[in-house]
XYZ file of C-alpha atoms in Angstrom:
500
model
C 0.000 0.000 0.000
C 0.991 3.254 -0.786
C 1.368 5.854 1.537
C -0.911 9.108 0.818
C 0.457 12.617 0.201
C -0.428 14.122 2.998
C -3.353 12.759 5.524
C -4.138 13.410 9.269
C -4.045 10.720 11.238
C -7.377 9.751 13.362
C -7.669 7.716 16.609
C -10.395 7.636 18.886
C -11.969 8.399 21.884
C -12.389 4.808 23.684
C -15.405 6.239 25.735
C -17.312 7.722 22.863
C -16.218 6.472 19.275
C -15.596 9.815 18.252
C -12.561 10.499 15.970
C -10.134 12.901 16.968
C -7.145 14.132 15.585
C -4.232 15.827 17.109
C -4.426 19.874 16.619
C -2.026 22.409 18.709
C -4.079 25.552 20.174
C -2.409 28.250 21.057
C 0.918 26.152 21.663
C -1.108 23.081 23.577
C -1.424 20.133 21.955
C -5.171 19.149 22.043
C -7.178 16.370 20.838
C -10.276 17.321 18.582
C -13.417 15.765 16.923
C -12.965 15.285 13.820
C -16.681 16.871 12.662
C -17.386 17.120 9.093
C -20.884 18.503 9.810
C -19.717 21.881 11.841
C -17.517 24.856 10.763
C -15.958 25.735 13.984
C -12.840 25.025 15.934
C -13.601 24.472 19.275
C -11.585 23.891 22.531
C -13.024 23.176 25.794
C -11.307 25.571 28.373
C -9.960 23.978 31.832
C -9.988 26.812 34.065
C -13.689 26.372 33.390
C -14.050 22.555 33.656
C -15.186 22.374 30.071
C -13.504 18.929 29.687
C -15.265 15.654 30.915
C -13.789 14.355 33.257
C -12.315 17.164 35.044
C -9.499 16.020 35.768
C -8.834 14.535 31.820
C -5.529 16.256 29.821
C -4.725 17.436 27.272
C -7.855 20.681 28.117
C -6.979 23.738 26.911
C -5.648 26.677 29.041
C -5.909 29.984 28.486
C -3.583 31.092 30.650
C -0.974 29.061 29.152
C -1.405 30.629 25.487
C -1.907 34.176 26.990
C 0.731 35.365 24.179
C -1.204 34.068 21.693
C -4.999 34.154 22.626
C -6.777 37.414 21.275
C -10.939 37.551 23.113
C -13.064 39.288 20.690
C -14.722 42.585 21.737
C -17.743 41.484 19.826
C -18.610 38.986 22.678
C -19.585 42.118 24.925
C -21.252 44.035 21.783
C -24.994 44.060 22.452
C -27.160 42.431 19.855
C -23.943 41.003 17.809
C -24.195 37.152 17.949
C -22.024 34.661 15.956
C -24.581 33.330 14.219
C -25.187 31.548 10.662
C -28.564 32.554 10.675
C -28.030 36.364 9.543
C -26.478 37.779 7.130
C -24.321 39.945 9.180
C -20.449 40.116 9.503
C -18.557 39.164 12.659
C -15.913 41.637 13.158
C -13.057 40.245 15.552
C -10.544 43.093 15.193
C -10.857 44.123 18.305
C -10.099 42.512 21.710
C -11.002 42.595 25.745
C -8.111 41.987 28.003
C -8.969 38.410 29.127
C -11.396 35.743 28.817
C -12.955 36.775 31.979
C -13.960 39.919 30.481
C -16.173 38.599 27.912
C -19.825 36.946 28.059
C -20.724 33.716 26.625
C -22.998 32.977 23.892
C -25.073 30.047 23.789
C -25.312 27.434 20.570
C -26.386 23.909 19.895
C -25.458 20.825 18.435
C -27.742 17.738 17.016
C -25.722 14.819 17.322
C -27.302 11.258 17.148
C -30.477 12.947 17.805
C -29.755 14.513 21.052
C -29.238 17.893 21.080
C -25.649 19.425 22.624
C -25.982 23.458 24.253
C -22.624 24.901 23.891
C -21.868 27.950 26.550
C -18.755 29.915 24.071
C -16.616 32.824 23.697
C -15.106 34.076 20.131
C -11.760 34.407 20.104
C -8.497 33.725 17.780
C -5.643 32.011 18.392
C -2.602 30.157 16.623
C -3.189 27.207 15.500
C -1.144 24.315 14.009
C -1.606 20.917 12.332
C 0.751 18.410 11.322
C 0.308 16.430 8.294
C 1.579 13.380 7.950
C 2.921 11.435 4.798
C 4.708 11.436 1.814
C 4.753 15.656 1.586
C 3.988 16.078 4.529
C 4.165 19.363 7.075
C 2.726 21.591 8.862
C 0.066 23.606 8.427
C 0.051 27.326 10.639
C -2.323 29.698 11.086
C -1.454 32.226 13.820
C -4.489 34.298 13.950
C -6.996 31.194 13.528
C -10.874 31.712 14.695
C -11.664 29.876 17.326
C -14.445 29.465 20.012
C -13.624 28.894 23.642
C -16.321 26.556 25.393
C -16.462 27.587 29.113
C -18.574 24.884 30.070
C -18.823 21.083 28.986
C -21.049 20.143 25.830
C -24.260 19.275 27.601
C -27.630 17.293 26.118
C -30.598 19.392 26.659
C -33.014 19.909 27.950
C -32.531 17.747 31.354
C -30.269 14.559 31.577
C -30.819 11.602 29.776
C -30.393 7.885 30.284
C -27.548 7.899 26.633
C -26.540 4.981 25.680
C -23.305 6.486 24.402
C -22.255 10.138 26.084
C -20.433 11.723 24.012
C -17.431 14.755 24.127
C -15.911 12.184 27.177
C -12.091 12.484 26.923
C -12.099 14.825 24.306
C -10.281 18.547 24.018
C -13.091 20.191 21.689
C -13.780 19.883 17.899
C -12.272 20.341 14.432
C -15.507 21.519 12.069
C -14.425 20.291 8.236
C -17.874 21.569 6.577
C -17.450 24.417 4.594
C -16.937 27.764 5.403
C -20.003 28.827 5.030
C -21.489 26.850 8.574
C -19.294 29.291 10.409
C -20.108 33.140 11.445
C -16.166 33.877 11.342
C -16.304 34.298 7.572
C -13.422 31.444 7.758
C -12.755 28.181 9.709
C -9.482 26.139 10.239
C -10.423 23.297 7.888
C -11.026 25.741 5.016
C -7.348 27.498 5.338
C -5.677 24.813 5.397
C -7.460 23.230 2.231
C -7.140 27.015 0.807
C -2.823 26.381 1.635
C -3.241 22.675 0.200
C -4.661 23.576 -2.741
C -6.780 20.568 -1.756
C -10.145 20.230 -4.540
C -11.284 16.897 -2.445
C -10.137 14.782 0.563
C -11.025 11.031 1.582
C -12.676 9.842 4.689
C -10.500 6.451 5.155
C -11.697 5.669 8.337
C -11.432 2.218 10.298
C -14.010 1.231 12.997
C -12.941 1.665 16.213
C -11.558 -0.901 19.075
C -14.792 -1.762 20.493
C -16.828 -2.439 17.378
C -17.682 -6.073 16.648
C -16.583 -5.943 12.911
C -13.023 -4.425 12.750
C -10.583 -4.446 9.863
C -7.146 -3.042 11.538
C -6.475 -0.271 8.724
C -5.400 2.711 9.964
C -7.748 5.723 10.083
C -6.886 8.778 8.495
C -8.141 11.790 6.687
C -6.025 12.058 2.986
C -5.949 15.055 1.293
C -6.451 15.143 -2.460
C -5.287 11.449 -3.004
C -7.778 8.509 -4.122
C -6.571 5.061 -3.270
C -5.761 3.906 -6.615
C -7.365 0.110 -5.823
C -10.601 1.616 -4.941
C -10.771 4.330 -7.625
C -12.683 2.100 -9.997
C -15.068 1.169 -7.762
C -16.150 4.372 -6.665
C -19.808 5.209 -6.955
C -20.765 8.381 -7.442
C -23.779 10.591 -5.814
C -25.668 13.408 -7.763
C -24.810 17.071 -7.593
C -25.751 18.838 -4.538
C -27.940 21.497 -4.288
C -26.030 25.335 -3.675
C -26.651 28.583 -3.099
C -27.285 28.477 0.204
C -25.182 28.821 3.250
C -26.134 24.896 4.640
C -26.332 22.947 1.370
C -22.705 24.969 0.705
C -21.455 24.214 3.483
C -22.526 19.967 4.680
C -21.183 17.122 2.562
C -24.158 15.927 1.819
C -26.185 13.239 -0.600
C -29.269 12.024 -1.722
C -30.006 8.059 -0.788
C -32.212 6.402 -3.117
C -34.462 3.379 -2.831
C -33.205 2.439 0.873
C -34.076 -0.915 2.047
C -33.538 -3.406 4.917
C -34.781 -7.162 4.470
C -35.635 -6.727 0.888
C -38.005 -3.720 2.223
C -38.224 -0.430 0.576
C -38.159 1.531 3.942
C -39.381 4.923 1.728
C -42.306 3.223 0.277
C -44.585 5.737 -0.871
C -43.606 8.328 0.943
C -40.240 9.030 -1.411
C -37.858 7.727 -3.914
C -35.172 9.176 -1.855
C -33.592 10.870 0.956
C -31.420 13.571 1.926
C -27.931 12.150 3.961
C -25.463 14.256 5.572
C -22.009 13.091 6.693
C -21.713 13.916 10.259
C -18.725 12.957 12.590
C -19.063 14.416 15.492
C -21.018 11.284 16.621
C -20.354 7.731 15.953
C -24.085 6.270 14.956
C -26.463 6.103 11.643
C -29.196 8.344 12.921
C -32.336 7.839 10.971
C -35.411 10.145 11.445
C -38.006 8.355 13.596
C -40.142 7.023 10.439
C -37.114 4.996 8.864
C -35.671 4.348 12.406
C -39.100 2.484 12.915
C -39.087 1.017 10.321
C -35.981 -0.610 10.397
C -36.311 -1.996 13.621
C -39.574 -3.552 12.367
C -38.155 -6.013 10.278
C -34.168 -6.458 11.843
C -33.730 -8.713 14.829
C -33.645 -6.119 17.541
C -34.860 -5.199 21.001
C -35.270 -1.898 21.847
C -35.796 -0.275 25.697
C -38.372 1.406 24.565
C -41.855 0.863 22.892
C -42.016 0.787 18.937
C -43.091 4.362 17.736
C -42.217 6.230 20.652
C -39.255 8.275 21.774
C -35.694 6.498 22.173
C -34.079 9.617 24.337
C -30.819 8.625 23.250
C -30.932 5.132 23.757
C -29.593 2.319 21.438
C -31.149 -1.190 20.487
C -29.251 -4.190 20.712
C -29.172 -7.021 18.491
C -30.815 -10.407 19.400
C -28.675 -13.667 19.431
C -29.570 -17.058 19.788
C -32.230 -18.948 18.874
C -31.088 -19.054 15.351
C -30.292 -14.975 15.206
C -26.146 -14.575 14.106
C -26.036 -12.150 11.645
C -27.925 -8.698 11.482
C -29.677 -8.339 7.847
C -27.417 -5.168 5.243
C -29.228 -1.724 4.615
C -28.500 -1.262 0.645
C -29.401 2.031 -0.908
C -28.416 3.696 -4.409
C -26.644 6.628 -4.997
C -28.636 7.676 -8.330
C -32.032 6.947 -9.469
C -31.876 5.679 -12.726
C -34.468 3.830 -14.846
C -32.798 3.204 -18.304
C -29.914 0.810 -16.266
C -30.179 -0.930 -13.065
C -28.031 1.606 -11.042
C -25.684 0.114 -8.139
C -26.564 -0.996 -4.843
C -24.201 -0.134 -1.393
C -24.374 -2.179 1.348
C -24.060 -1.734 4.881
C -24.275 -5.120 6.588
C -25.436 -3.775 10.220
C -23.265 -6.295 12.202
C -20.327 -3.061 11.173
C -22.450 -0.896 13.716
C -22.441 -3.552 16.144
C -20.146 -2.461 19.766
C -19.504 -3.263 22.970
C -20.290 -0.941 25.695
C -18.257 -0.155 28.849
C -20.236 -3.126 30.744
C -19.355 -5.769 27.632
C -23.219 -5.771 26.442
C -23.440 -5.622 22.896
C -25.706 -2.434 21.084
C -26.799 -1.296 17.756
C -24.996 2.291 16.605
C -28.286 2.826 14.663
C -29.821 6.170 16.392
C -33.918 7.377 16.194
C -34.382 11.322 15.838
C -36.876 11.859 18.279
C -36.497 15.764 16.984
C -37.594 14.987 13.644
C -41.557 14.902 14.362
C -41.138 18.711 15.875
C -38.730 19.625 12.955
C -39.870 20.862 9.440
C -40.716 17.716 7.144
C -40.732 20.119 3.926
C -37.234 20.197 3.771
C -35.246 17.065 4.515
C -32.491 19.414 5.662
C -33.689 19.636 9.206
C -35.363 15.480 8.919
C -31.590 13.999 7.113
C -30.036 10.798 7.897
C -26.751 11.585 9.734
C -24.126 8.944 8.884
C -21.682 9.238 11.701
C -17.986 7.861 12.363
C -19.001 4.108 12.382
C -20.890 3.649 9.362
C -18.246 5.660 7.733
C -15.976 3.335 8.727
C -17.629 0.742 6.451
C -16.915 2.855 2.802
C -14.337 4.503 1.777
C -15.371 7.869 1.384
C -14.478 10.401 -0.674
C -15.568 14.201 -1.001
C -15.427 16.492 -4.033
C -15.336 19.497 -3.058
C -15.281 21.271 -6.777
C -18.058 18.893 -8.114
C -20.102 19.242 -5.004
C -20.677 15.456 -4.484
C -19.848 12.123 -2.883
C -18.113 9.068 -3.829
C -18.975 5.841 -1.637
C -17.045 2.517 -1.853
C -18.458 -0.530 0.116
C -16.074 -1.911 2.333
C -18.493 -4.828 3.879
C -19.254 -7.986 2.411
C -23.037 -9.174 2.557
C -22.594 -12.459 1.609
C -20.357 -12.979 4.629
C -21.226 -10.280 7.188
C -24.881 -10.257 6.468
C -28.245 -12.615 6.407
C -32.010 -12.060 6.171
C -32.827 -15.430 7.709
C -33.798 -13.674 10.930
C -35.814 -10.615 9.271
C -39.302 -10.501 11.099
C -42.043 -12.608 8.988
C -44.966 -10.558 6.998
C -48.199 -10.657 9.192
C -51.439 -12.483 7.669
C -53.822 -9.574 7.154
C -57.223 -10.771 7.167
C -60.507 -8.827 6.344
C -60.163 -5.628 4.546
C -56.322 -4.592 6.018
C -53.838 -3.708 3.797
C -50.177 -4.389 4.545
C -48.073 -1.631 4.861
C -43.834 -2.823 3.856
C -42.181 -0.336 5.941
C -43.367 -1.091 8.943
C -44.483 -4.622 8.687
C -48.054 -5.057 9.591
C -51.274 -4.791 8.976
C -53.638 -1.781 8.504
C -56.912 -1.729 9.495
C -59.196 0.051 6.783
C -60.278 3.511 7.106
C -63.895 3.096 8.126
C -64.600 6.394 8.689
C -63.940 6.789 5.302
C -68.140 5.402 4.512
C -70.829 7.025 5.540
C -72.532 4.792 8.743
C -69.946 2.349 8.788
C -67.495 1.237 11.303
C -64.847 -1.443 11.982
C -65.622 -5.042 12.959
C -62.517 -6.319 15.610
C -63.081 -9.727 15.047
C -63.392 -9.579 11.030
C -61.230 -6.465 10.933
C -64.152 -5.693 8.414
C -65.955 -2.405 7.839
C -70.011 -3.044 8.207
C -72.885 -0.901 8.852
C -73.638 0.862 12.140
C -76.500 -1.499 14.110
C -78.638 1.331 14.196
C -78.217 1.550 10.612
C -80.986 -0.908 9.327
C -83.594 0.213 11.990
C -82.694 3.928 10.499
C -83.314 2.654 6.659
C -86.724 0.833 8.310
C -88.069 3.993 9.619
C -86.702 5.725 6.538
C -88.567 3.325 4.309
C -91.866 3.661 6.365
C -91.622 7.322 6.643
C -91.597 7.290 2.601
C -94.106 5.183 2.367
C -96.338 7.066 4.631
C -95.704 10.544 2.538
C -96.575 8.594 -0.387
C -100.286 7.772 0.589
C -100.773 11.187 1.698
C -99.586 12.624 -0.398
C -101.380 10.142 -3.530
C -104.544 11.541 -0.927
C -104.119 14.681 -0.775
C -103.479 14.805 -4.722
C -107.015 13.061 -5.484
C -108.316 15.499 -2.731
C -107.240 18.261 -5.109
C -109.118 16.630 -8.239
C -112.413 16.256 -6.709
C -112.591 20.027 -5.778
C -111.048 20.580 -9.357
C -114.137 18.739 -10.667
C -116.532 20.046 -8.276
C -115.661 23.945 -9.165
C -115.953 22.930 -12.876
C -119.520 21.905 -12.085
């Protein structure tokens, strides 16, 4: 194998399955979340106990890079925020005398579903990054923007029984979206693909230690170089949309046609969906109506009730009693109808890890958010592909064509089997069965006038009171019938009376 250019080189947390990569801030060497979804560069402060545990190093100090730390004035300007949202321009040309001097500004992140309040402070500092390979060196940016968290990365709104809690062990984040996710009118990641001259850069990631399915590779981030024996088998996602500051700025794709157990989980509700690389967590997190639908047909058990909210907990995979293998999710990258278009497979044993305790759990996440979120736009319902399933394609992103490039590193045939996907129910009556979610639906009774549905026959059928209604109905015809065949020869006998 040939060794890249120049790549960073990505461990990762052990508590959280988050990759990080090694960054220096401000002369401290720091470890960072790798986050392709964000624009900023974060550090969690320590004079603040930002970093979780307390007592964890390497946490940034700002006392230590006191030559090199510059606060922004604009923290203390009222009714400036740092905010993507607006059009304006954060100015950080000038500074307060410490980091004590400014006020905090609050922020969030979604990760995995859950969201993450951030409590930061603008600021600039130098910043350095060492890249590793062939050409290697190191990048330098001595007035980089950067946002100082003075309290840890929380999950609103109260605590939650997380399956996985995240930003454990870590010194803060590296955002690799584009430039336009950040309200510093530049990020880190941006210079130093600006200085690299770098038009795309490959996600090469392994899973981590405690995943079930590991490959040993190494992990890495390569700049501009495609591994030359995957470069054929590269398949290839649509144009993005632009023109906006989030579809500019998220690596981002459309899914087509995805299906578990030979199920199309978007039915009739779409022929595809909108999926946004996202590694500042480790799961797939599917809005709630895939996420429900998956678990519907795989061999899973959930702690929680099908339909209802997961609050950050993960399913785990059933064994025994014939259950090894988890069934693939396949999707396509294109929707074509002239050709059958290629399939990608993600045999869901790859998102299979231990816990701290040894118990195994699925890395498959439900966005409980999505029902309160906008479903017009798929932007705010996407499926977030975190640092695990990553870790099962090679990934590549094009930064000048705006698209994706996926190559399938699991085998389905070996890692995968649909022997334990859940059976179709028998619907009986006048149900209909519904794919996605694997049962039966009763028919929509109130649908007919005087009609409603029979348990037992789960058939529709006329109200009891109905036939009495059409007997009095019937009867109260007839009755207006005779009088009125009375009353009309009533009429003709006066008639012929008068005449007379």
């Amino acid at each position: 194998e040939d060794t890249p250019a120049r790549f960073l080189a990505v461990s990762y947390s052990p508590a959280t399955m988050q990759p990080l990569v090694n960054v220096t801030v401000g002369g401290q060497p720091v470890q960072l979340v790798f986050d392709a979804s964000s624009g900023n560069t974060i550090v969690f402060v320590r004079e603040y106990d930002a970093c979780l545990p307390t007592s964890f190093r390497p946490c940034y100090s700002f006392k230590e890079a006191s030559e090199t730390l510059r606060v922004c004035a604009a923290n203390n300007v009222e009714g400036v925020t740092c905010d993507t949202r607006t059009d304006a321009v954060y100015s950080c040309e000038k500074y307060l005398e410490s980091l004590k001097d400014a006020k905090a500004s609050g922020d969030e992140l979604m990760i995995d579903g859950i969201e993450y309040d951030q409590r930061g402070v603008e600021a600039k500092d130098a910043v350095e990054i060492r890249l590793q390979g062939r050409d290697g060196g190191t990048f330098r940016s001595p007035n980089a923007p950067v946002r100082l968290l003075i309290a840890p990365m929380a999950h609103a709104p109260v605590p939650l029984d997380l399956s996985v809690r995240l930003f454990q062990e870590v010194s803060g984040i590296l955002g690799a979206s584009g430039k336009s996710l950040s309200c510093r009118n530049g990020t880190v990641w941006s210079s130093l693909l600006g200085q690299e001259q770098v038009s795309r850069f490959v996600l090469d990631f392994s899973a981590p230690p405690n995943a079930t399915v590991r490959d040993g590779r190494p992990s890495r981030v390569v700049l501009n170089d495609v591994d030359p024996r995957y470069a054929e088998d590269i398949v290839w996602s649509e144009r993005k949309q632009t023109g906006d500051k989030i579809n500019d700025g998220v690596h981002e794709f459309l899914m087509y046609h995805i299906e578990v157990c030979g199920v199309d989980l978007l039915y009739n509700i779409s022929s595809s969906w909108l999926a946004v690389i996202d590694t500042s967590g480790p799961c797939l997190t599917f809005p709630s109506t895939l996420f429900d639908s998956v678990v519907a047909h795989a061999p899973v058990e959930c702690p929680f009730a099908p339909g209802t909210s997961s609050l950050g907990r993960l399913c785990s995979p059933k064994r025994g009693h014939g259950v090894s293998k988890l069934p693939s999710l396949s999707f396509q990258m294109r929707d074509t109808t002239d050709q059958p278009a290629r399939r990608l497979h993600l045999p869901l044993e790859r998102l299979v890890f231990r816990n701290g305790s040894g118990a195994e759990l699925l890395c498959l996440a439900r966005d409980d958010g999505g029902t309160r979120r906008s479903k017009a736009d798929m932007m705010y319902s996407h499926i977030a592909i975190g640092s695990l399933p990553i870790a099962s394609f090679y990934t590549v992103i094009d930064l000048e064509g705006h698209k994706v490039g996926l190559v399938s590193l699991g085998d389905p045939s070996v890692e995968a089997s649909e022997a334990s996907c859940a059976a179709a129910p028998e619907c009986v009556g006048m149900q209909a069965f519904y794919p996605p979610l694997n049962l039966c639906e009763d028919p929509d009774c109130s649908a007919y006038m005087f009609t409603s549905l029979d348990e037992s026959t789960r058939v529709c059928h006329w109200m009891r009171s109905v036939p009495v209604m059409f007997v009095l109905v019937l009867i109260g015809l007839v009755v207006l019938d005779l009088l009125s065949h009375r009353l009309y020869k009533q009429a003709v006998l006066r008639a012929s009376a008068s005449s007379q």
